mmCIF file of C-alpha atoms in Angstrom:
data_model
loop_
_atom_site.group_PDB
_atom_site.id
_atom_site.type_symbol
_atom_site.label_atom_id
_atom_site.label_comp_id
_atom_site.label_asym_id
_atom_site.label_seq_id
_atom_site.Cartn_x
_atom_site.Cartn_y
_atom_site.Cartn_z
ATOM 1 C CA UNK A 1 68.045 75.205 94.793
ATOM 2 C CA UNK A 2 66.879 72.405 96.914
ATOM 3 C CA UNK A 3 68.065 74.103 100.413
ATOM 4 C CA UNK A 4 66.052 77.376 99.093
ATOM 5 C CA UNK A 5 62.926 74.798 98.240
ATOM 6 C CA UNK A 6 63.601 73.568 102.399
ATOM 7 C CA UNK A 7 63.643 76.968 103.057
ATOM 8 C CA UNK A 8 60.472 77.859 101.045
ATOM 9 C CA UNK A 9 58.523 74.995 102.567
ATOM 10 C CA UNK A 10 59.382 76.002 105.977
ATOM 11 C CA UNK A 11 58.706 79.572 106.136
ATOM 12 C CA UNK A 12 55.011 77.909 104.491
ATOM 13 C CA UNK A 13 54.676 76.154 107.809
ATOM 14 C CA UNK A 14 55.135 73.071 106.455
ATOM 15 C CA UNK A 15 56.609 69.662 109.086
ATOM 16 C CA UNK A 16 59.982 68.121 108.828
ATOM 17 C CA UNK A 17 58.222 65.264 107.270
ATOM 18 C CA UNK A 18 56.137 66.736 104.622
ATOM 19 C CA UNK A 19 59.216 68.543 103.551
ATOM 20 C CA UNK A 20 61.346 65.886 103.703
ATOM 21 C CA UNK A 21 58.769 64.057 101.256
ATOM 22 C CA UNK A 22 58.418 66.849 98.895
ATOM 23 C CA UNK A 23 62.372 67.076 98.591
ATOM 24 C CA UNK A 24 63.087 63.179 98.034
ATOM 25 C CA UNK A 25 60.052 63.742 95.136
ATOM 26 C CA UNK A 26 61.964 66.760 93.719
ATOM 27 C CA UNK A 27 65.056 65.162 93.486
ATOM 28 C CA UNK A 28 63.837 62.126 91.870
ATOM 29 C CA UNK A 29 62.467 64.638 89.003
ATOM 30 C CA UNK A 30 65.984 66.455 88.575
ATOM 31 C CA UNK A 31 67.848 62.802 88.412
ATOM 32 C CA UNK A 32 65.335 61.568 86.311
ATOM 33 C CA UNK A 33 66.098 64.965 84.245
ATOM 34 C CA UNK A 34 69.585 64.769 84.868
ATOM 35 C CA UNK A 35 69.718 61.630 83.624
ATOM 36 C CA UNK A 36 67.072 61.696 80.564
ATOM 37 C CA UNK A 37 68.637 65.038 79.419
ATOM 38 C CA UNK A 38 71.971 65.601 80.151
ATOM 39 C CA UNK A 39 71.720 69.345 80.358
ATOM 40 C CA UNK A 40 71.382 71.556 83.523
ATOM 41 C CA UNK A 41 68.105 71.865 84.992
ATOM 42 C CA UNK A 42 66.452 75.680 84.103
ATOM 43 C CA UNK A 43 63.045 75.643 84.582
ATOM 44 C CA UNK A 44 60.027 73.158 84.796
ATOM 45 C CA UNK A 45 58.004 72.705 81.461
ATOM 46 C CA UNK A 46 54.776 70.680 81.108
ATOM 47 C CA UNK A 47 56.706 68.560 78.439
ATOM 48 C CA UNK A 48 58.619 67.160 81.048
ATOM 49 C CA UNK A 49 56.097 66.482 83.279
ATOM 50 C CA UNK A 50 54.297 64.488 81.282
ATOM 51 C CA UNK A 51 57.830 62.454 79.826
ATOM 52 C CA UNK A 52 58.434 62.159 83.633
ATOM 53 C CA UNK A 53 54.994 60.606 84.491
ATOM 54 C CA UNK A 54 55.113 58.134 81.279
ATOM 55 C CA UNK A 55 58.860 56.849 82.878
ATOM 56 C CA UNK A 56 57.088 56.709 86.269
ATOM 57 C CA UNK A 57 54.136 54.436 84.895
ATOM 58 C CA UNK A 58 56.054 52.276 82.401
ATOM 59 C CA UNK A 59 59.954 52.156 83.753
ATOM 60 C CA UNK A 60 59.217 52.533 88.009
ATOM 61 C CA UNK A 61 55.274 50.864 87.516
ATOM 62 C CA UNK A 62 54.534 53.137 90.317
ATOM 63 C CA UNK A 63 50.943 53.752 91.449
ATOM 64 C CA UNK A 64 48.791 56.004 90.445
ATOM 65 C CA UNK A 65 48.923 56.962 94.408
ATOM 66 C CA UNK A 66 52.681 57.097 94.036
ATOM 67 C CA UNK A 67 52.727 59.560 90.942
ATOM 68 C CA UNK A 68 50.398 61.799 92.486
ATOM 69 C CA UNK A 69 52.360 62.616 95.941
ATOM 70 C CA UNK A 70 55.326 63.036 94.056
ATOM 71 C CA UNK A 71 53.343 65.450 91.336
ATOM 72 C CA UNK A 72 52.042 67.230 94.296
ATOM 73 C CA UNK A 73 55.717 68.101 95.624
ATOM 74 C CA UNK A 74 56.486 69.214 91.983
ATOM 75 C CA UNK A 75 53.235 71.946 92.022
ATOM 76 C CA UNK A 76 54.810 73.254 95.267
ATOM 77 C CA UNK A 77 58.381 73.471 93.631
ATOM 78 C CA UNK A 78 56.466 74.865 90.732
ATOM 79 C CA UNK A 79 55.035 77.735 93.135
ATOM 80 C CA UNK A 80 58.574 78.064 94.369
ATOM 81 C CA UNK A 81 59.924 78.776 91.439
ATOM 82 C CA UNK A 82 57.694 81.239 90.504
ATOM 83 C CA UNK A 83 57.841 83.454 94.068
ATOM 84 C CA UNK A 84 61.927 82.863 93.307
ATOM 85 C CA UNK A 85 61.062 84.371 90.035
ATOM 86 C CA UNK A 86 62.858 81.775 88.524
ATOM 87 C CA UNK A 87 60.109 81.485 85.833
ATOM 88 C CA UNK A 88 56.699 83.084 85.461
ATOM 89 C CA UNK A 89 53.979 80.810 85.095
ATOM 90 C CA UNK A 90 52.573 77.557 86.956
ATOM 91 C CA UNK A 91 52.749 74.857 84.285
ATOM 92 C CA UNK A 92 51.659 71.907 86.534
ATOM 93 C CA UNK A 93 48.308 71.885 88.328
ATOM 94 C CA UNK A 94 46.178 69.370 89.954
ATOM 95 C CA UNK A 95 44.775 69.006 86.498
ATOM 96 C CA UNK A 96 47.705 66.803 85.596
ATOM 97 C CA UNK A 97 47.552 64.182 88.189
ATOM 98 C CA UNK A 98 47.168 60.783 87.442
ATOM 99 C CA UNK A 99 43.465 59.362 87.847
ATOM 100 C CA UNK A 100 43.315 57.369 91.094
ATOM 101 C CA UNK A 101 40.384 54.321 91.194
ATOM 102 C CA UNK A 102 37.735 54.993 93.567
ATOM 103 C CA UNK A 103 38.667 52.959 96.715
ATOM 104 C CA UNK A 104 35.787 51.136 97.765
ATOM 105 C CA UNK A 105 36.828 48.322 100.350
ATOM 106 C CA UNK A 106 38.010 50.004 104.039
ATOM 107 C CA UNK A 107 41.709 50.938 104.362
ATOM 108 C CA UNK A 108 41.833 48.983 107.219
ATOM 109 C CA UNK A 109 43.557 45.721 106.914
ATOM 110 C CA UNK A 110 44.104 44.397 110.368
ATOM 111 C CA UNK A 111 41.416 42.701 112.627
ATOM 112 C CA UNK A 112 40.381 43.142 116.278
ATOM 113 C CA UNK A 113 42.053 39.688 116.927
ATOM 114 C CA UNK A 114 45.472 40.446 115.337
ATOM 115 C CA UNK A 115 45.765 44.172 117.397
ATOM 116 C CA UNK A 116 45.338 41.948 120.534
ATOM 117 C CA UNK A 117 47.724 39.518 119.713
ATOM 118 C CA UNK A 118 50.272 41.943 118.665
ATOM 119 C CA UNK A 119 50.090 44.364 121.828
ATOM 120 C CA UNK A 120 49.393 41.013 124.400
ATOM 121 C CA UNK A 121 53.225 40.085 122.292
ATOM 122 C CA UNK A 122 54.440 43.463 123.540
ATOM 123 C CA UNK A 123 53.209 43.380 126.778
ATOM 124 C CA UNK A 124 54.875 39.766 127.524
ATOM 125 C CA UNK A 125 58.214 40.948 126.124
ATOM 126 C CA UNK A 126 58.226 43.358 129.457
ATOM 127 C CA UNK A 127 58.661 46.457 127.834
ATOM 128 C CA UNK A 128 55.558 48.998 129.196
ATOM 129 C CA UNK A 129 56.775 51.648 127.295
ATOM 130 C CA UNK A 130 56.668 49.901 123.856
ATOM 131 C CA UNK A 131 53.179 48.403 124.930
ATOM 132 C CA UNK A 132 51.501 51.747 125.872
ATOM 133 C CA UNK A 133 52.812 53.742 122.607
ATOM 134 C CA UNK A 134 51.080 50.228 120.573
ATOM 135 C CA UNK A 135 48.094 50.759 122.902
ATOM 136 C CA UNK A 136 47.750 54.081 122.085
ATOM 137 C CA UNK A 137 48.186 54.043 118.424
ATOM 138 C CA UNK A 138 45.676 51.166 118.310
ATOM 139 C CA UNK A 139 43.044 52.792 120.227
ATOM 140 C CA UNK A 140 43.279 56.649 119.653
ATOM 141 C CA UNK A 141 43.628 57.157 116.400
ATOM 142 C CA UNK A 142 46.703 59.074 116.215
ATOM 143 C CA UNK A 143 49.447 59.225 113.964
ATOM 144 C CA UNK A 144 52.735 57.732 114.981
ATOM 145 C CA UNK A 145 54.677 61.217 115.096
ATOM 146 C CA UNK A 146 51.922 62.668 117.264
ATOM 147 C CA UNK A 147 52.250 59.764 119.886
ATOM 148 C CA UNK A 148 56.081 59.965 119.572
ATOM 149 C CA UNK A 149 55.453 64.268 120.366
ATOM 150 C CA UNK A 150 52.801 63.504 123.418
ATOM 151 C CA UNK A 151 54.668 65.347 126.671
ATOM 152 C CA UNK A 152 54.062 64.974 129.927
ATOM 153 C CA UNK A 153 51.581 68.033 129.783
ATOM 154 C CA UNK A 154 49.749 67.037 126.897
ATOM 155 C CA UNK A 155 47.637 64.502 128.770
ATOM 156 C CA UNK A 156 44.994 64.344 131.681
ATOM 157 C CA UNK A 157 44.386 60.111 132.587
ATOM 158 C CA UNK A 158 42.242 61.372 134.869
ATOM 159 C CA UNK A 159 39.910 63.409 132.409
ATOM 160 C CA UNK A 160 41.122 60.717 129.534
ATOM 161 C CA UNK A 161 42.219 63.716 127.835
ATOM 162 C CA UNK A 162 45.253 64.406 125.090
ATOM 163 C CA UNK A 163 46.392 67.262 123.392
ATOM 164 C CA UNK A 164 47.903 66.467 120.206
ATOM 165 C CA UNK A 165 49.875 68.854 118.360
ATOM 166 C CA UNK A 166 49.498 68.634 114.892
ATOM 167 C CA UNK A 167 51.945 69.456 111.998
ATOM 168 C CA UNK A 168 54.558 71.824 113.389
ATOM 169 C CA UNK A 169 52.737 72.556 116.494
ATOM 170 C CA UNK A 170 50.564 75.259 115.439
ATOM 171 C CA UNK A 171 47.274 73.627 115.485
ATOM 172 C CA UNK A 172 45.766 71.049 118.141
ATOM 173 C CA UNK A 173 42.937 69.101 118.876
ATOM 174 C CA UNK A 174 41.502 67.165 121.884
ATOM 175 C CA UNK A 175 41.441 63.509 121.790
ATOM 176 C CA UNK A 176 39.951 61.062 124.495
ATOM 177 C CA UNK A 177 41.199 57.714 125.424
ATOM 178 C CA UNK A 178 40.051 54.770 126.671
ATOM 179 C CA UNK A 179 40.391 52.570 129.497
ATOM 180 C CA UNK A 180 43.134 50.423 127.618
ATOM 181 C CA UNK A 181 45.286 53.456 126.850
ATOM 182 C CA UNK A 182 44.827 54.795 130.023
ATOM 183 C CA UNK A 183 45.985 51.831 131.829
ATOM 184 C CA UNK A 184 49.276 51.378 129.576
ATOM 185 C CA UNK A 185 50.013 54.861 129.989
ATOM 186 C CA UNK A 186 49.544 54.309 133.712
ATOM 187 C CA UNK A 187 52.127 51.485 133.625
ATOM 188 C CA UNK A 188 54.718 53.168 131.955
ATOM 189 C CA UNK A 189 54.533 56.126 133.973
ATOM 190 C CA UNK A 190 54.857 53.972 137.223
ATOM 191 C CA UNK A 191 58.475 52.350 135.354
ATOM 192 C CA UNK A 192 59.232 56.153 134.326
ATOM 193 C CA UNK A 193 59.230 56.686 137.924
ATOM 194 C CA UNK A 194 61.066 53.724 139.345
ATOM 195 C CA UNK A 195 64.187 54.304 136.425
ATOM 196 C CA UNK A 196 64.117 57.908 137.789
ATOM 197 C CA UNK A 197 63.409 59.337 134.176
ATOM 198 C CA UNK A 198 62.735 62.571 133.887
ATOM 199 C CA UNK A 199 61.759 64.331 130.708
ATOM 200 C CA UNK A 200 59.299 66.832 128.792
ATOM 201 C CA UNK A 201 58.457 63.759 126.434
ATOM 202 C CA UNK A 202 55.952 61.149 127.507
ATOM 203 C CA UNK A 203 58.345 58.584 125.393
ATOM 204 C CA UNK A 204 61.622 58.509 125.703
ATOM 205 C CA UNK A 205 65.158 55.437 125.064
ATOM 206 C CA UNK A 206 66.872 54.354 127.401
ATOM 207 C CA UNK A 207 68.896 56.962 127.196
ATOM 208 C CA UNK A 208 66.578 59.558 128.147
ATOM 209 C CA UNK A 209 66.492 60.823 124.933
ATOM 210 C CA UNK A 210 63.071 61.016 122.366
ATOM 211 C CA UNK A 211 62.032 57.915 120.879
ATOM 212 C CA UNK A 212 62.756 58.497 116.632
ATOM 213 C CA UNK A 213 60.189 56.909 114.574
ATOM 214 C CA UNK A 214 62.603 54.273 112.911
ATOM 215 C CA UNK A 215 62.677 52.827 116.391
ATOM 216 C CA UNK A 216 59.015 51.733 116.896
ATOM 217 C CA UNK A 217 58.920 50.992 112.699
ATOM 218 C CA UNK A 218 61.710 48.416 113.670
ATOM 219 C CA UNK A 219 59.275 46.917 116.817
ATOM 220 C CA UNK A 220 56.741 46.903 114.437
ATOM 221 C CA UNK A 221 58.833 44.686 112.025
ATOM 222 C CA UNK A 222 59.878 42.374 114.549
ATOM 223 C CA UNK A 223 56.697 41.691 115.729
ATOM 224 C CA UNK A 224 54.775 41.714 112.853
ATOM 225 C CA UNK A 225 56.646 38.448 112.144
ATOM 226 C CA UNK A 226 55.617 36.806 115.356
ATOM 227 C CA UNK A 227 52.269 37.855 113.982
ATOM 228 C CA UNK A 228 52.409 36.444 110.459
ATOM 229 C CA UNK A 229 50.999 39.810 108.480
ATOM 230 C CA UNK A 230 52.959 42.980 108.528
ATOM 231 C CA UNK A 231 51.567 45.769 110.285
ATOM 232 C CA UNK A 232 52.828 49.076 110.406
ATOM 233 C CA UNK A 233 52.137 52.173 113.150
ATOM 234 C CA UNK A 234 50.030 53.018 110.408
ATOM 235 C CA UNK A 235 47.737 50.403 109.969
ATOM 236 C CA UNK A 236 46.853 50.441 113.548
ATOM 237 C CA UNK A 237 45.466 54.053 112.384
ATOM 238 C CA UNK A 238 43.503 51.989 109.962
ATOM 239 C CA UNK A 239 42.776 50.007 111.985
ATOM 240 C CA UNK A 240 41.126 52.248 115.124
ATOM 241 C CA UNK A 241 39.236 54.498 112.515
ATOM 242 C CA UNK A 242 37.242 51.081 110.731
ATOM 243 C CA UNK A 243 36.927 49.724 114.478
ATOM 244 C CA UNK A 244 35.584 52.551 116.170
ATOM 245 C CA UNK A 245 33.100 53.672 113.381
ATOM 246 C CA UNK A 246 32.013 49.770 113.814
ATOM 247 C CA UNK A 247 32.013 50.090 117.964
ATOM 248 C CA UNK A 248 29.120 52.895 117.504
ATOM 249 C CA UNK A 249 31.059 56.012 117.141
ATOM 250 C CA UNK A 250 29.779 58.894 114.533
ATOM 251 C CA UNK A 251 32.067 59.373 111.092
ATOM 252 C CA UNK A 252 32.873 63.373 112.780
ATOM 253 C CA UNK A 253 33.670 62.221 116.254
ATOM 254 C CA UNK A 254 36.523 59.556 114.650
ATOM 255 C CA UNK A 255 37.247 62.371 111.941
ATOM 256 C CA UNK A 256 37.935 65.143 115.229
ATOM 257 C CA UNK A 257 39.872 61.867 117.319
ATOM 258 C CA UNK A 258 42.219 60.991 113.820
ATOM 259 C CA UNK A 259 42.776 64.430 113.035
ATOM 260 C CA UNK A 260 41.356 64.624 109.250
ATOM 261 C CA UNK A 261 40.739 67.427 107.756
ATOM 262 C CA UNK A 262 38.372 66.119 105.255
ATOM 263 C CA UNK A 263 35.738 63.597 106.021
ATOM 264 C CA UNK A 264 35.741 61.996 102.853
ATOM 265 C CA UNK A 265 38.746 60.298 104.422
ATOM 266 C CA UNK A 266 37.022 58.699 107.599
ATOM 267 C CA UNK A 267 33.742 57.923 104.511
ATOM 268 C CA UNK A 268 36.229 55.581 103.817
ATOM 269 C CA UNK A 269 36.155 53.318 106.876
ATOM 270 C CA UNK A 270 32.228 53.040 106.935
ATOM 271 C CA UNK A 271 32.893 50.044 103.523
ATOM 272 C CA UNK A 272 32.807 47.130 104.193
ATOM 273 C CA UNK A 273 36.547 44.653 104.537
ATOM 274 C CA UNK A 274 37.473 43.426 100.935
ATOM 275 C CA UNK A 275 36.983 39.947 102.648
ATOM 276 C CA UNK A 276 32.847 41.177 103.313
ATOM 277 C CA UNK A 277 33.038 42.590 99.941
ATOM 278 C CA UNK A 278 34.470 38.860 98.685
ATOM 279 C CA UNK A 279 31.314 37.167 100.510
ATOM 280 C CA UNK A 280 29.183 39.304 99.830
ATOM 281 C CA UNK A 281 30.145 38.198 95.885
ATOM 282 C CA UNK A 282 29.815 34.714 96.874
ATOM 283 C CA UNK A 283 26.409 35.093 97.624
ATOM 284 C CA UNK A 284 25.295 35.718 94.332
#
């Protein structure tokens, strides 16, 4: 049932990532019901949903966050099973998830001076590749599987231009760099050159092969203890979209360079750090 879920999911133009998310949710709901009920799994019933979300809460003290991506996989395997005709009717709906607290202080959890730190680290280790990919996520904006997808036709240096392919490569949008990215980019493209590396992907091993994500989350590890905090790819994502609203630029021009497809998301970089939100409470 699971490969025909894969199957489902990809003919929906879904990623590999999203539906490799969606899958490690589903199966956690049929071993929790394997486990909990020791009968074969038939159908999904709201009665389990809601047993599955109390064991969530009270056995896994998961998030509210947590419960809600994996609920959201189990409304898609709910609309599965109904176009598999497996059953007839949706019995989970956004209705169900769990209530999430307004976030109020800015995602972003890293500071100007700990980015520069972390890629000046980078840069002194030798390694221009590793440097330009940190540059880059620090000061564009993008996610770490777009910067790990950039090829060597996707970008202009001298127009500060990248095209980023989002999802599974059927939509795109233009993002602009800076003079930081562009000189990192520069540099590893001048060590590209002298190795003799040739490739359709801007980032590639050392054995001319694509860079996989677990790679850079293992630089980021390393270095984040040089650093003292640990910092993923993704909270230099955080951290360009709170610093570049800061730096002057408009909520929709960091929403277009970030690729979100609702606003509300970048709304959430314009609060202030829970630090400013902490002095600000001092104050009174």
């Amino acid at each position: 049932m699971i490969e025909q879920f894969h199957i489902y999911l990809l003919q929906d133009g879904k990623s590999e990532n999203t539906i490799k998310g969606y899958a490690q949710s589903v199966n956690g709901f049929l071993k929790w019901f394997d486990e909990s009920k020791g009968v074969e799994f038939q159908r999904l019933h709201k009665e389990n949903v809601k047993e599955y979300i109390s064991f969530l809460k009270t056995i896994k003290q998961s998030k509210p966050k947590t419960i809600n991506t994996k609920l959201n996989a189990l409304v898609k395997f709910n609309e599965f099973l109904v176009e598999s005709k497996v059953q007839l009717d949706m019995v989970l709906t956004k209705k169900d998830y769990v209530k999430v607290q307004q976030q109020y202080a800015s995602l972003a959890k890293v500071e100007l001076k700990e980015v520069e730190k972390f890629r000046q680290l980078i840069l002194d280790s030798g390694n221009k590749r590793n440097y330009a990919i940190v540059t880059l996520l620090s000061y564009s904006g993008l996610r770490i599987s777009e910067a790990l997808n950039l090829k060597m036709n996707d970008f202009n240096l001298t127009s500060r231009e990248l095209i980023v392919q989002e999802g599974k490569g059927e939509k795109s949008r233009t993002v602009f760099i800076n003079d930081k990215v562009k000189t990192a980019i520069q540099g590893w493209l001048k060590e590209r050159k002298e190795k003799g590396i040739e490739h359709d992907f801007l980032f590639v091993s050392n054995r001319n092969k694509p860079i996989d994500r677990t790679t850079i989350n293992k630089l980021f590890n390393d270095f984040s203890k040089k650093i003292g905090n640990e910092i993923t790819p993704h909270d230099m994502r955080h951290f360009f979209c709170s610093h570049a609203i800061n730096s002057g630029l408009s909520v929709h021009e960091v929403a277009n360079q970030a690729g979100h497809s609702n606003i509300h998301t970048t709304l959430l970089y314009t609060n202030p750090s829970k630090e400013e939100l902490i002095n600000k409470m001092n104050q009174l």
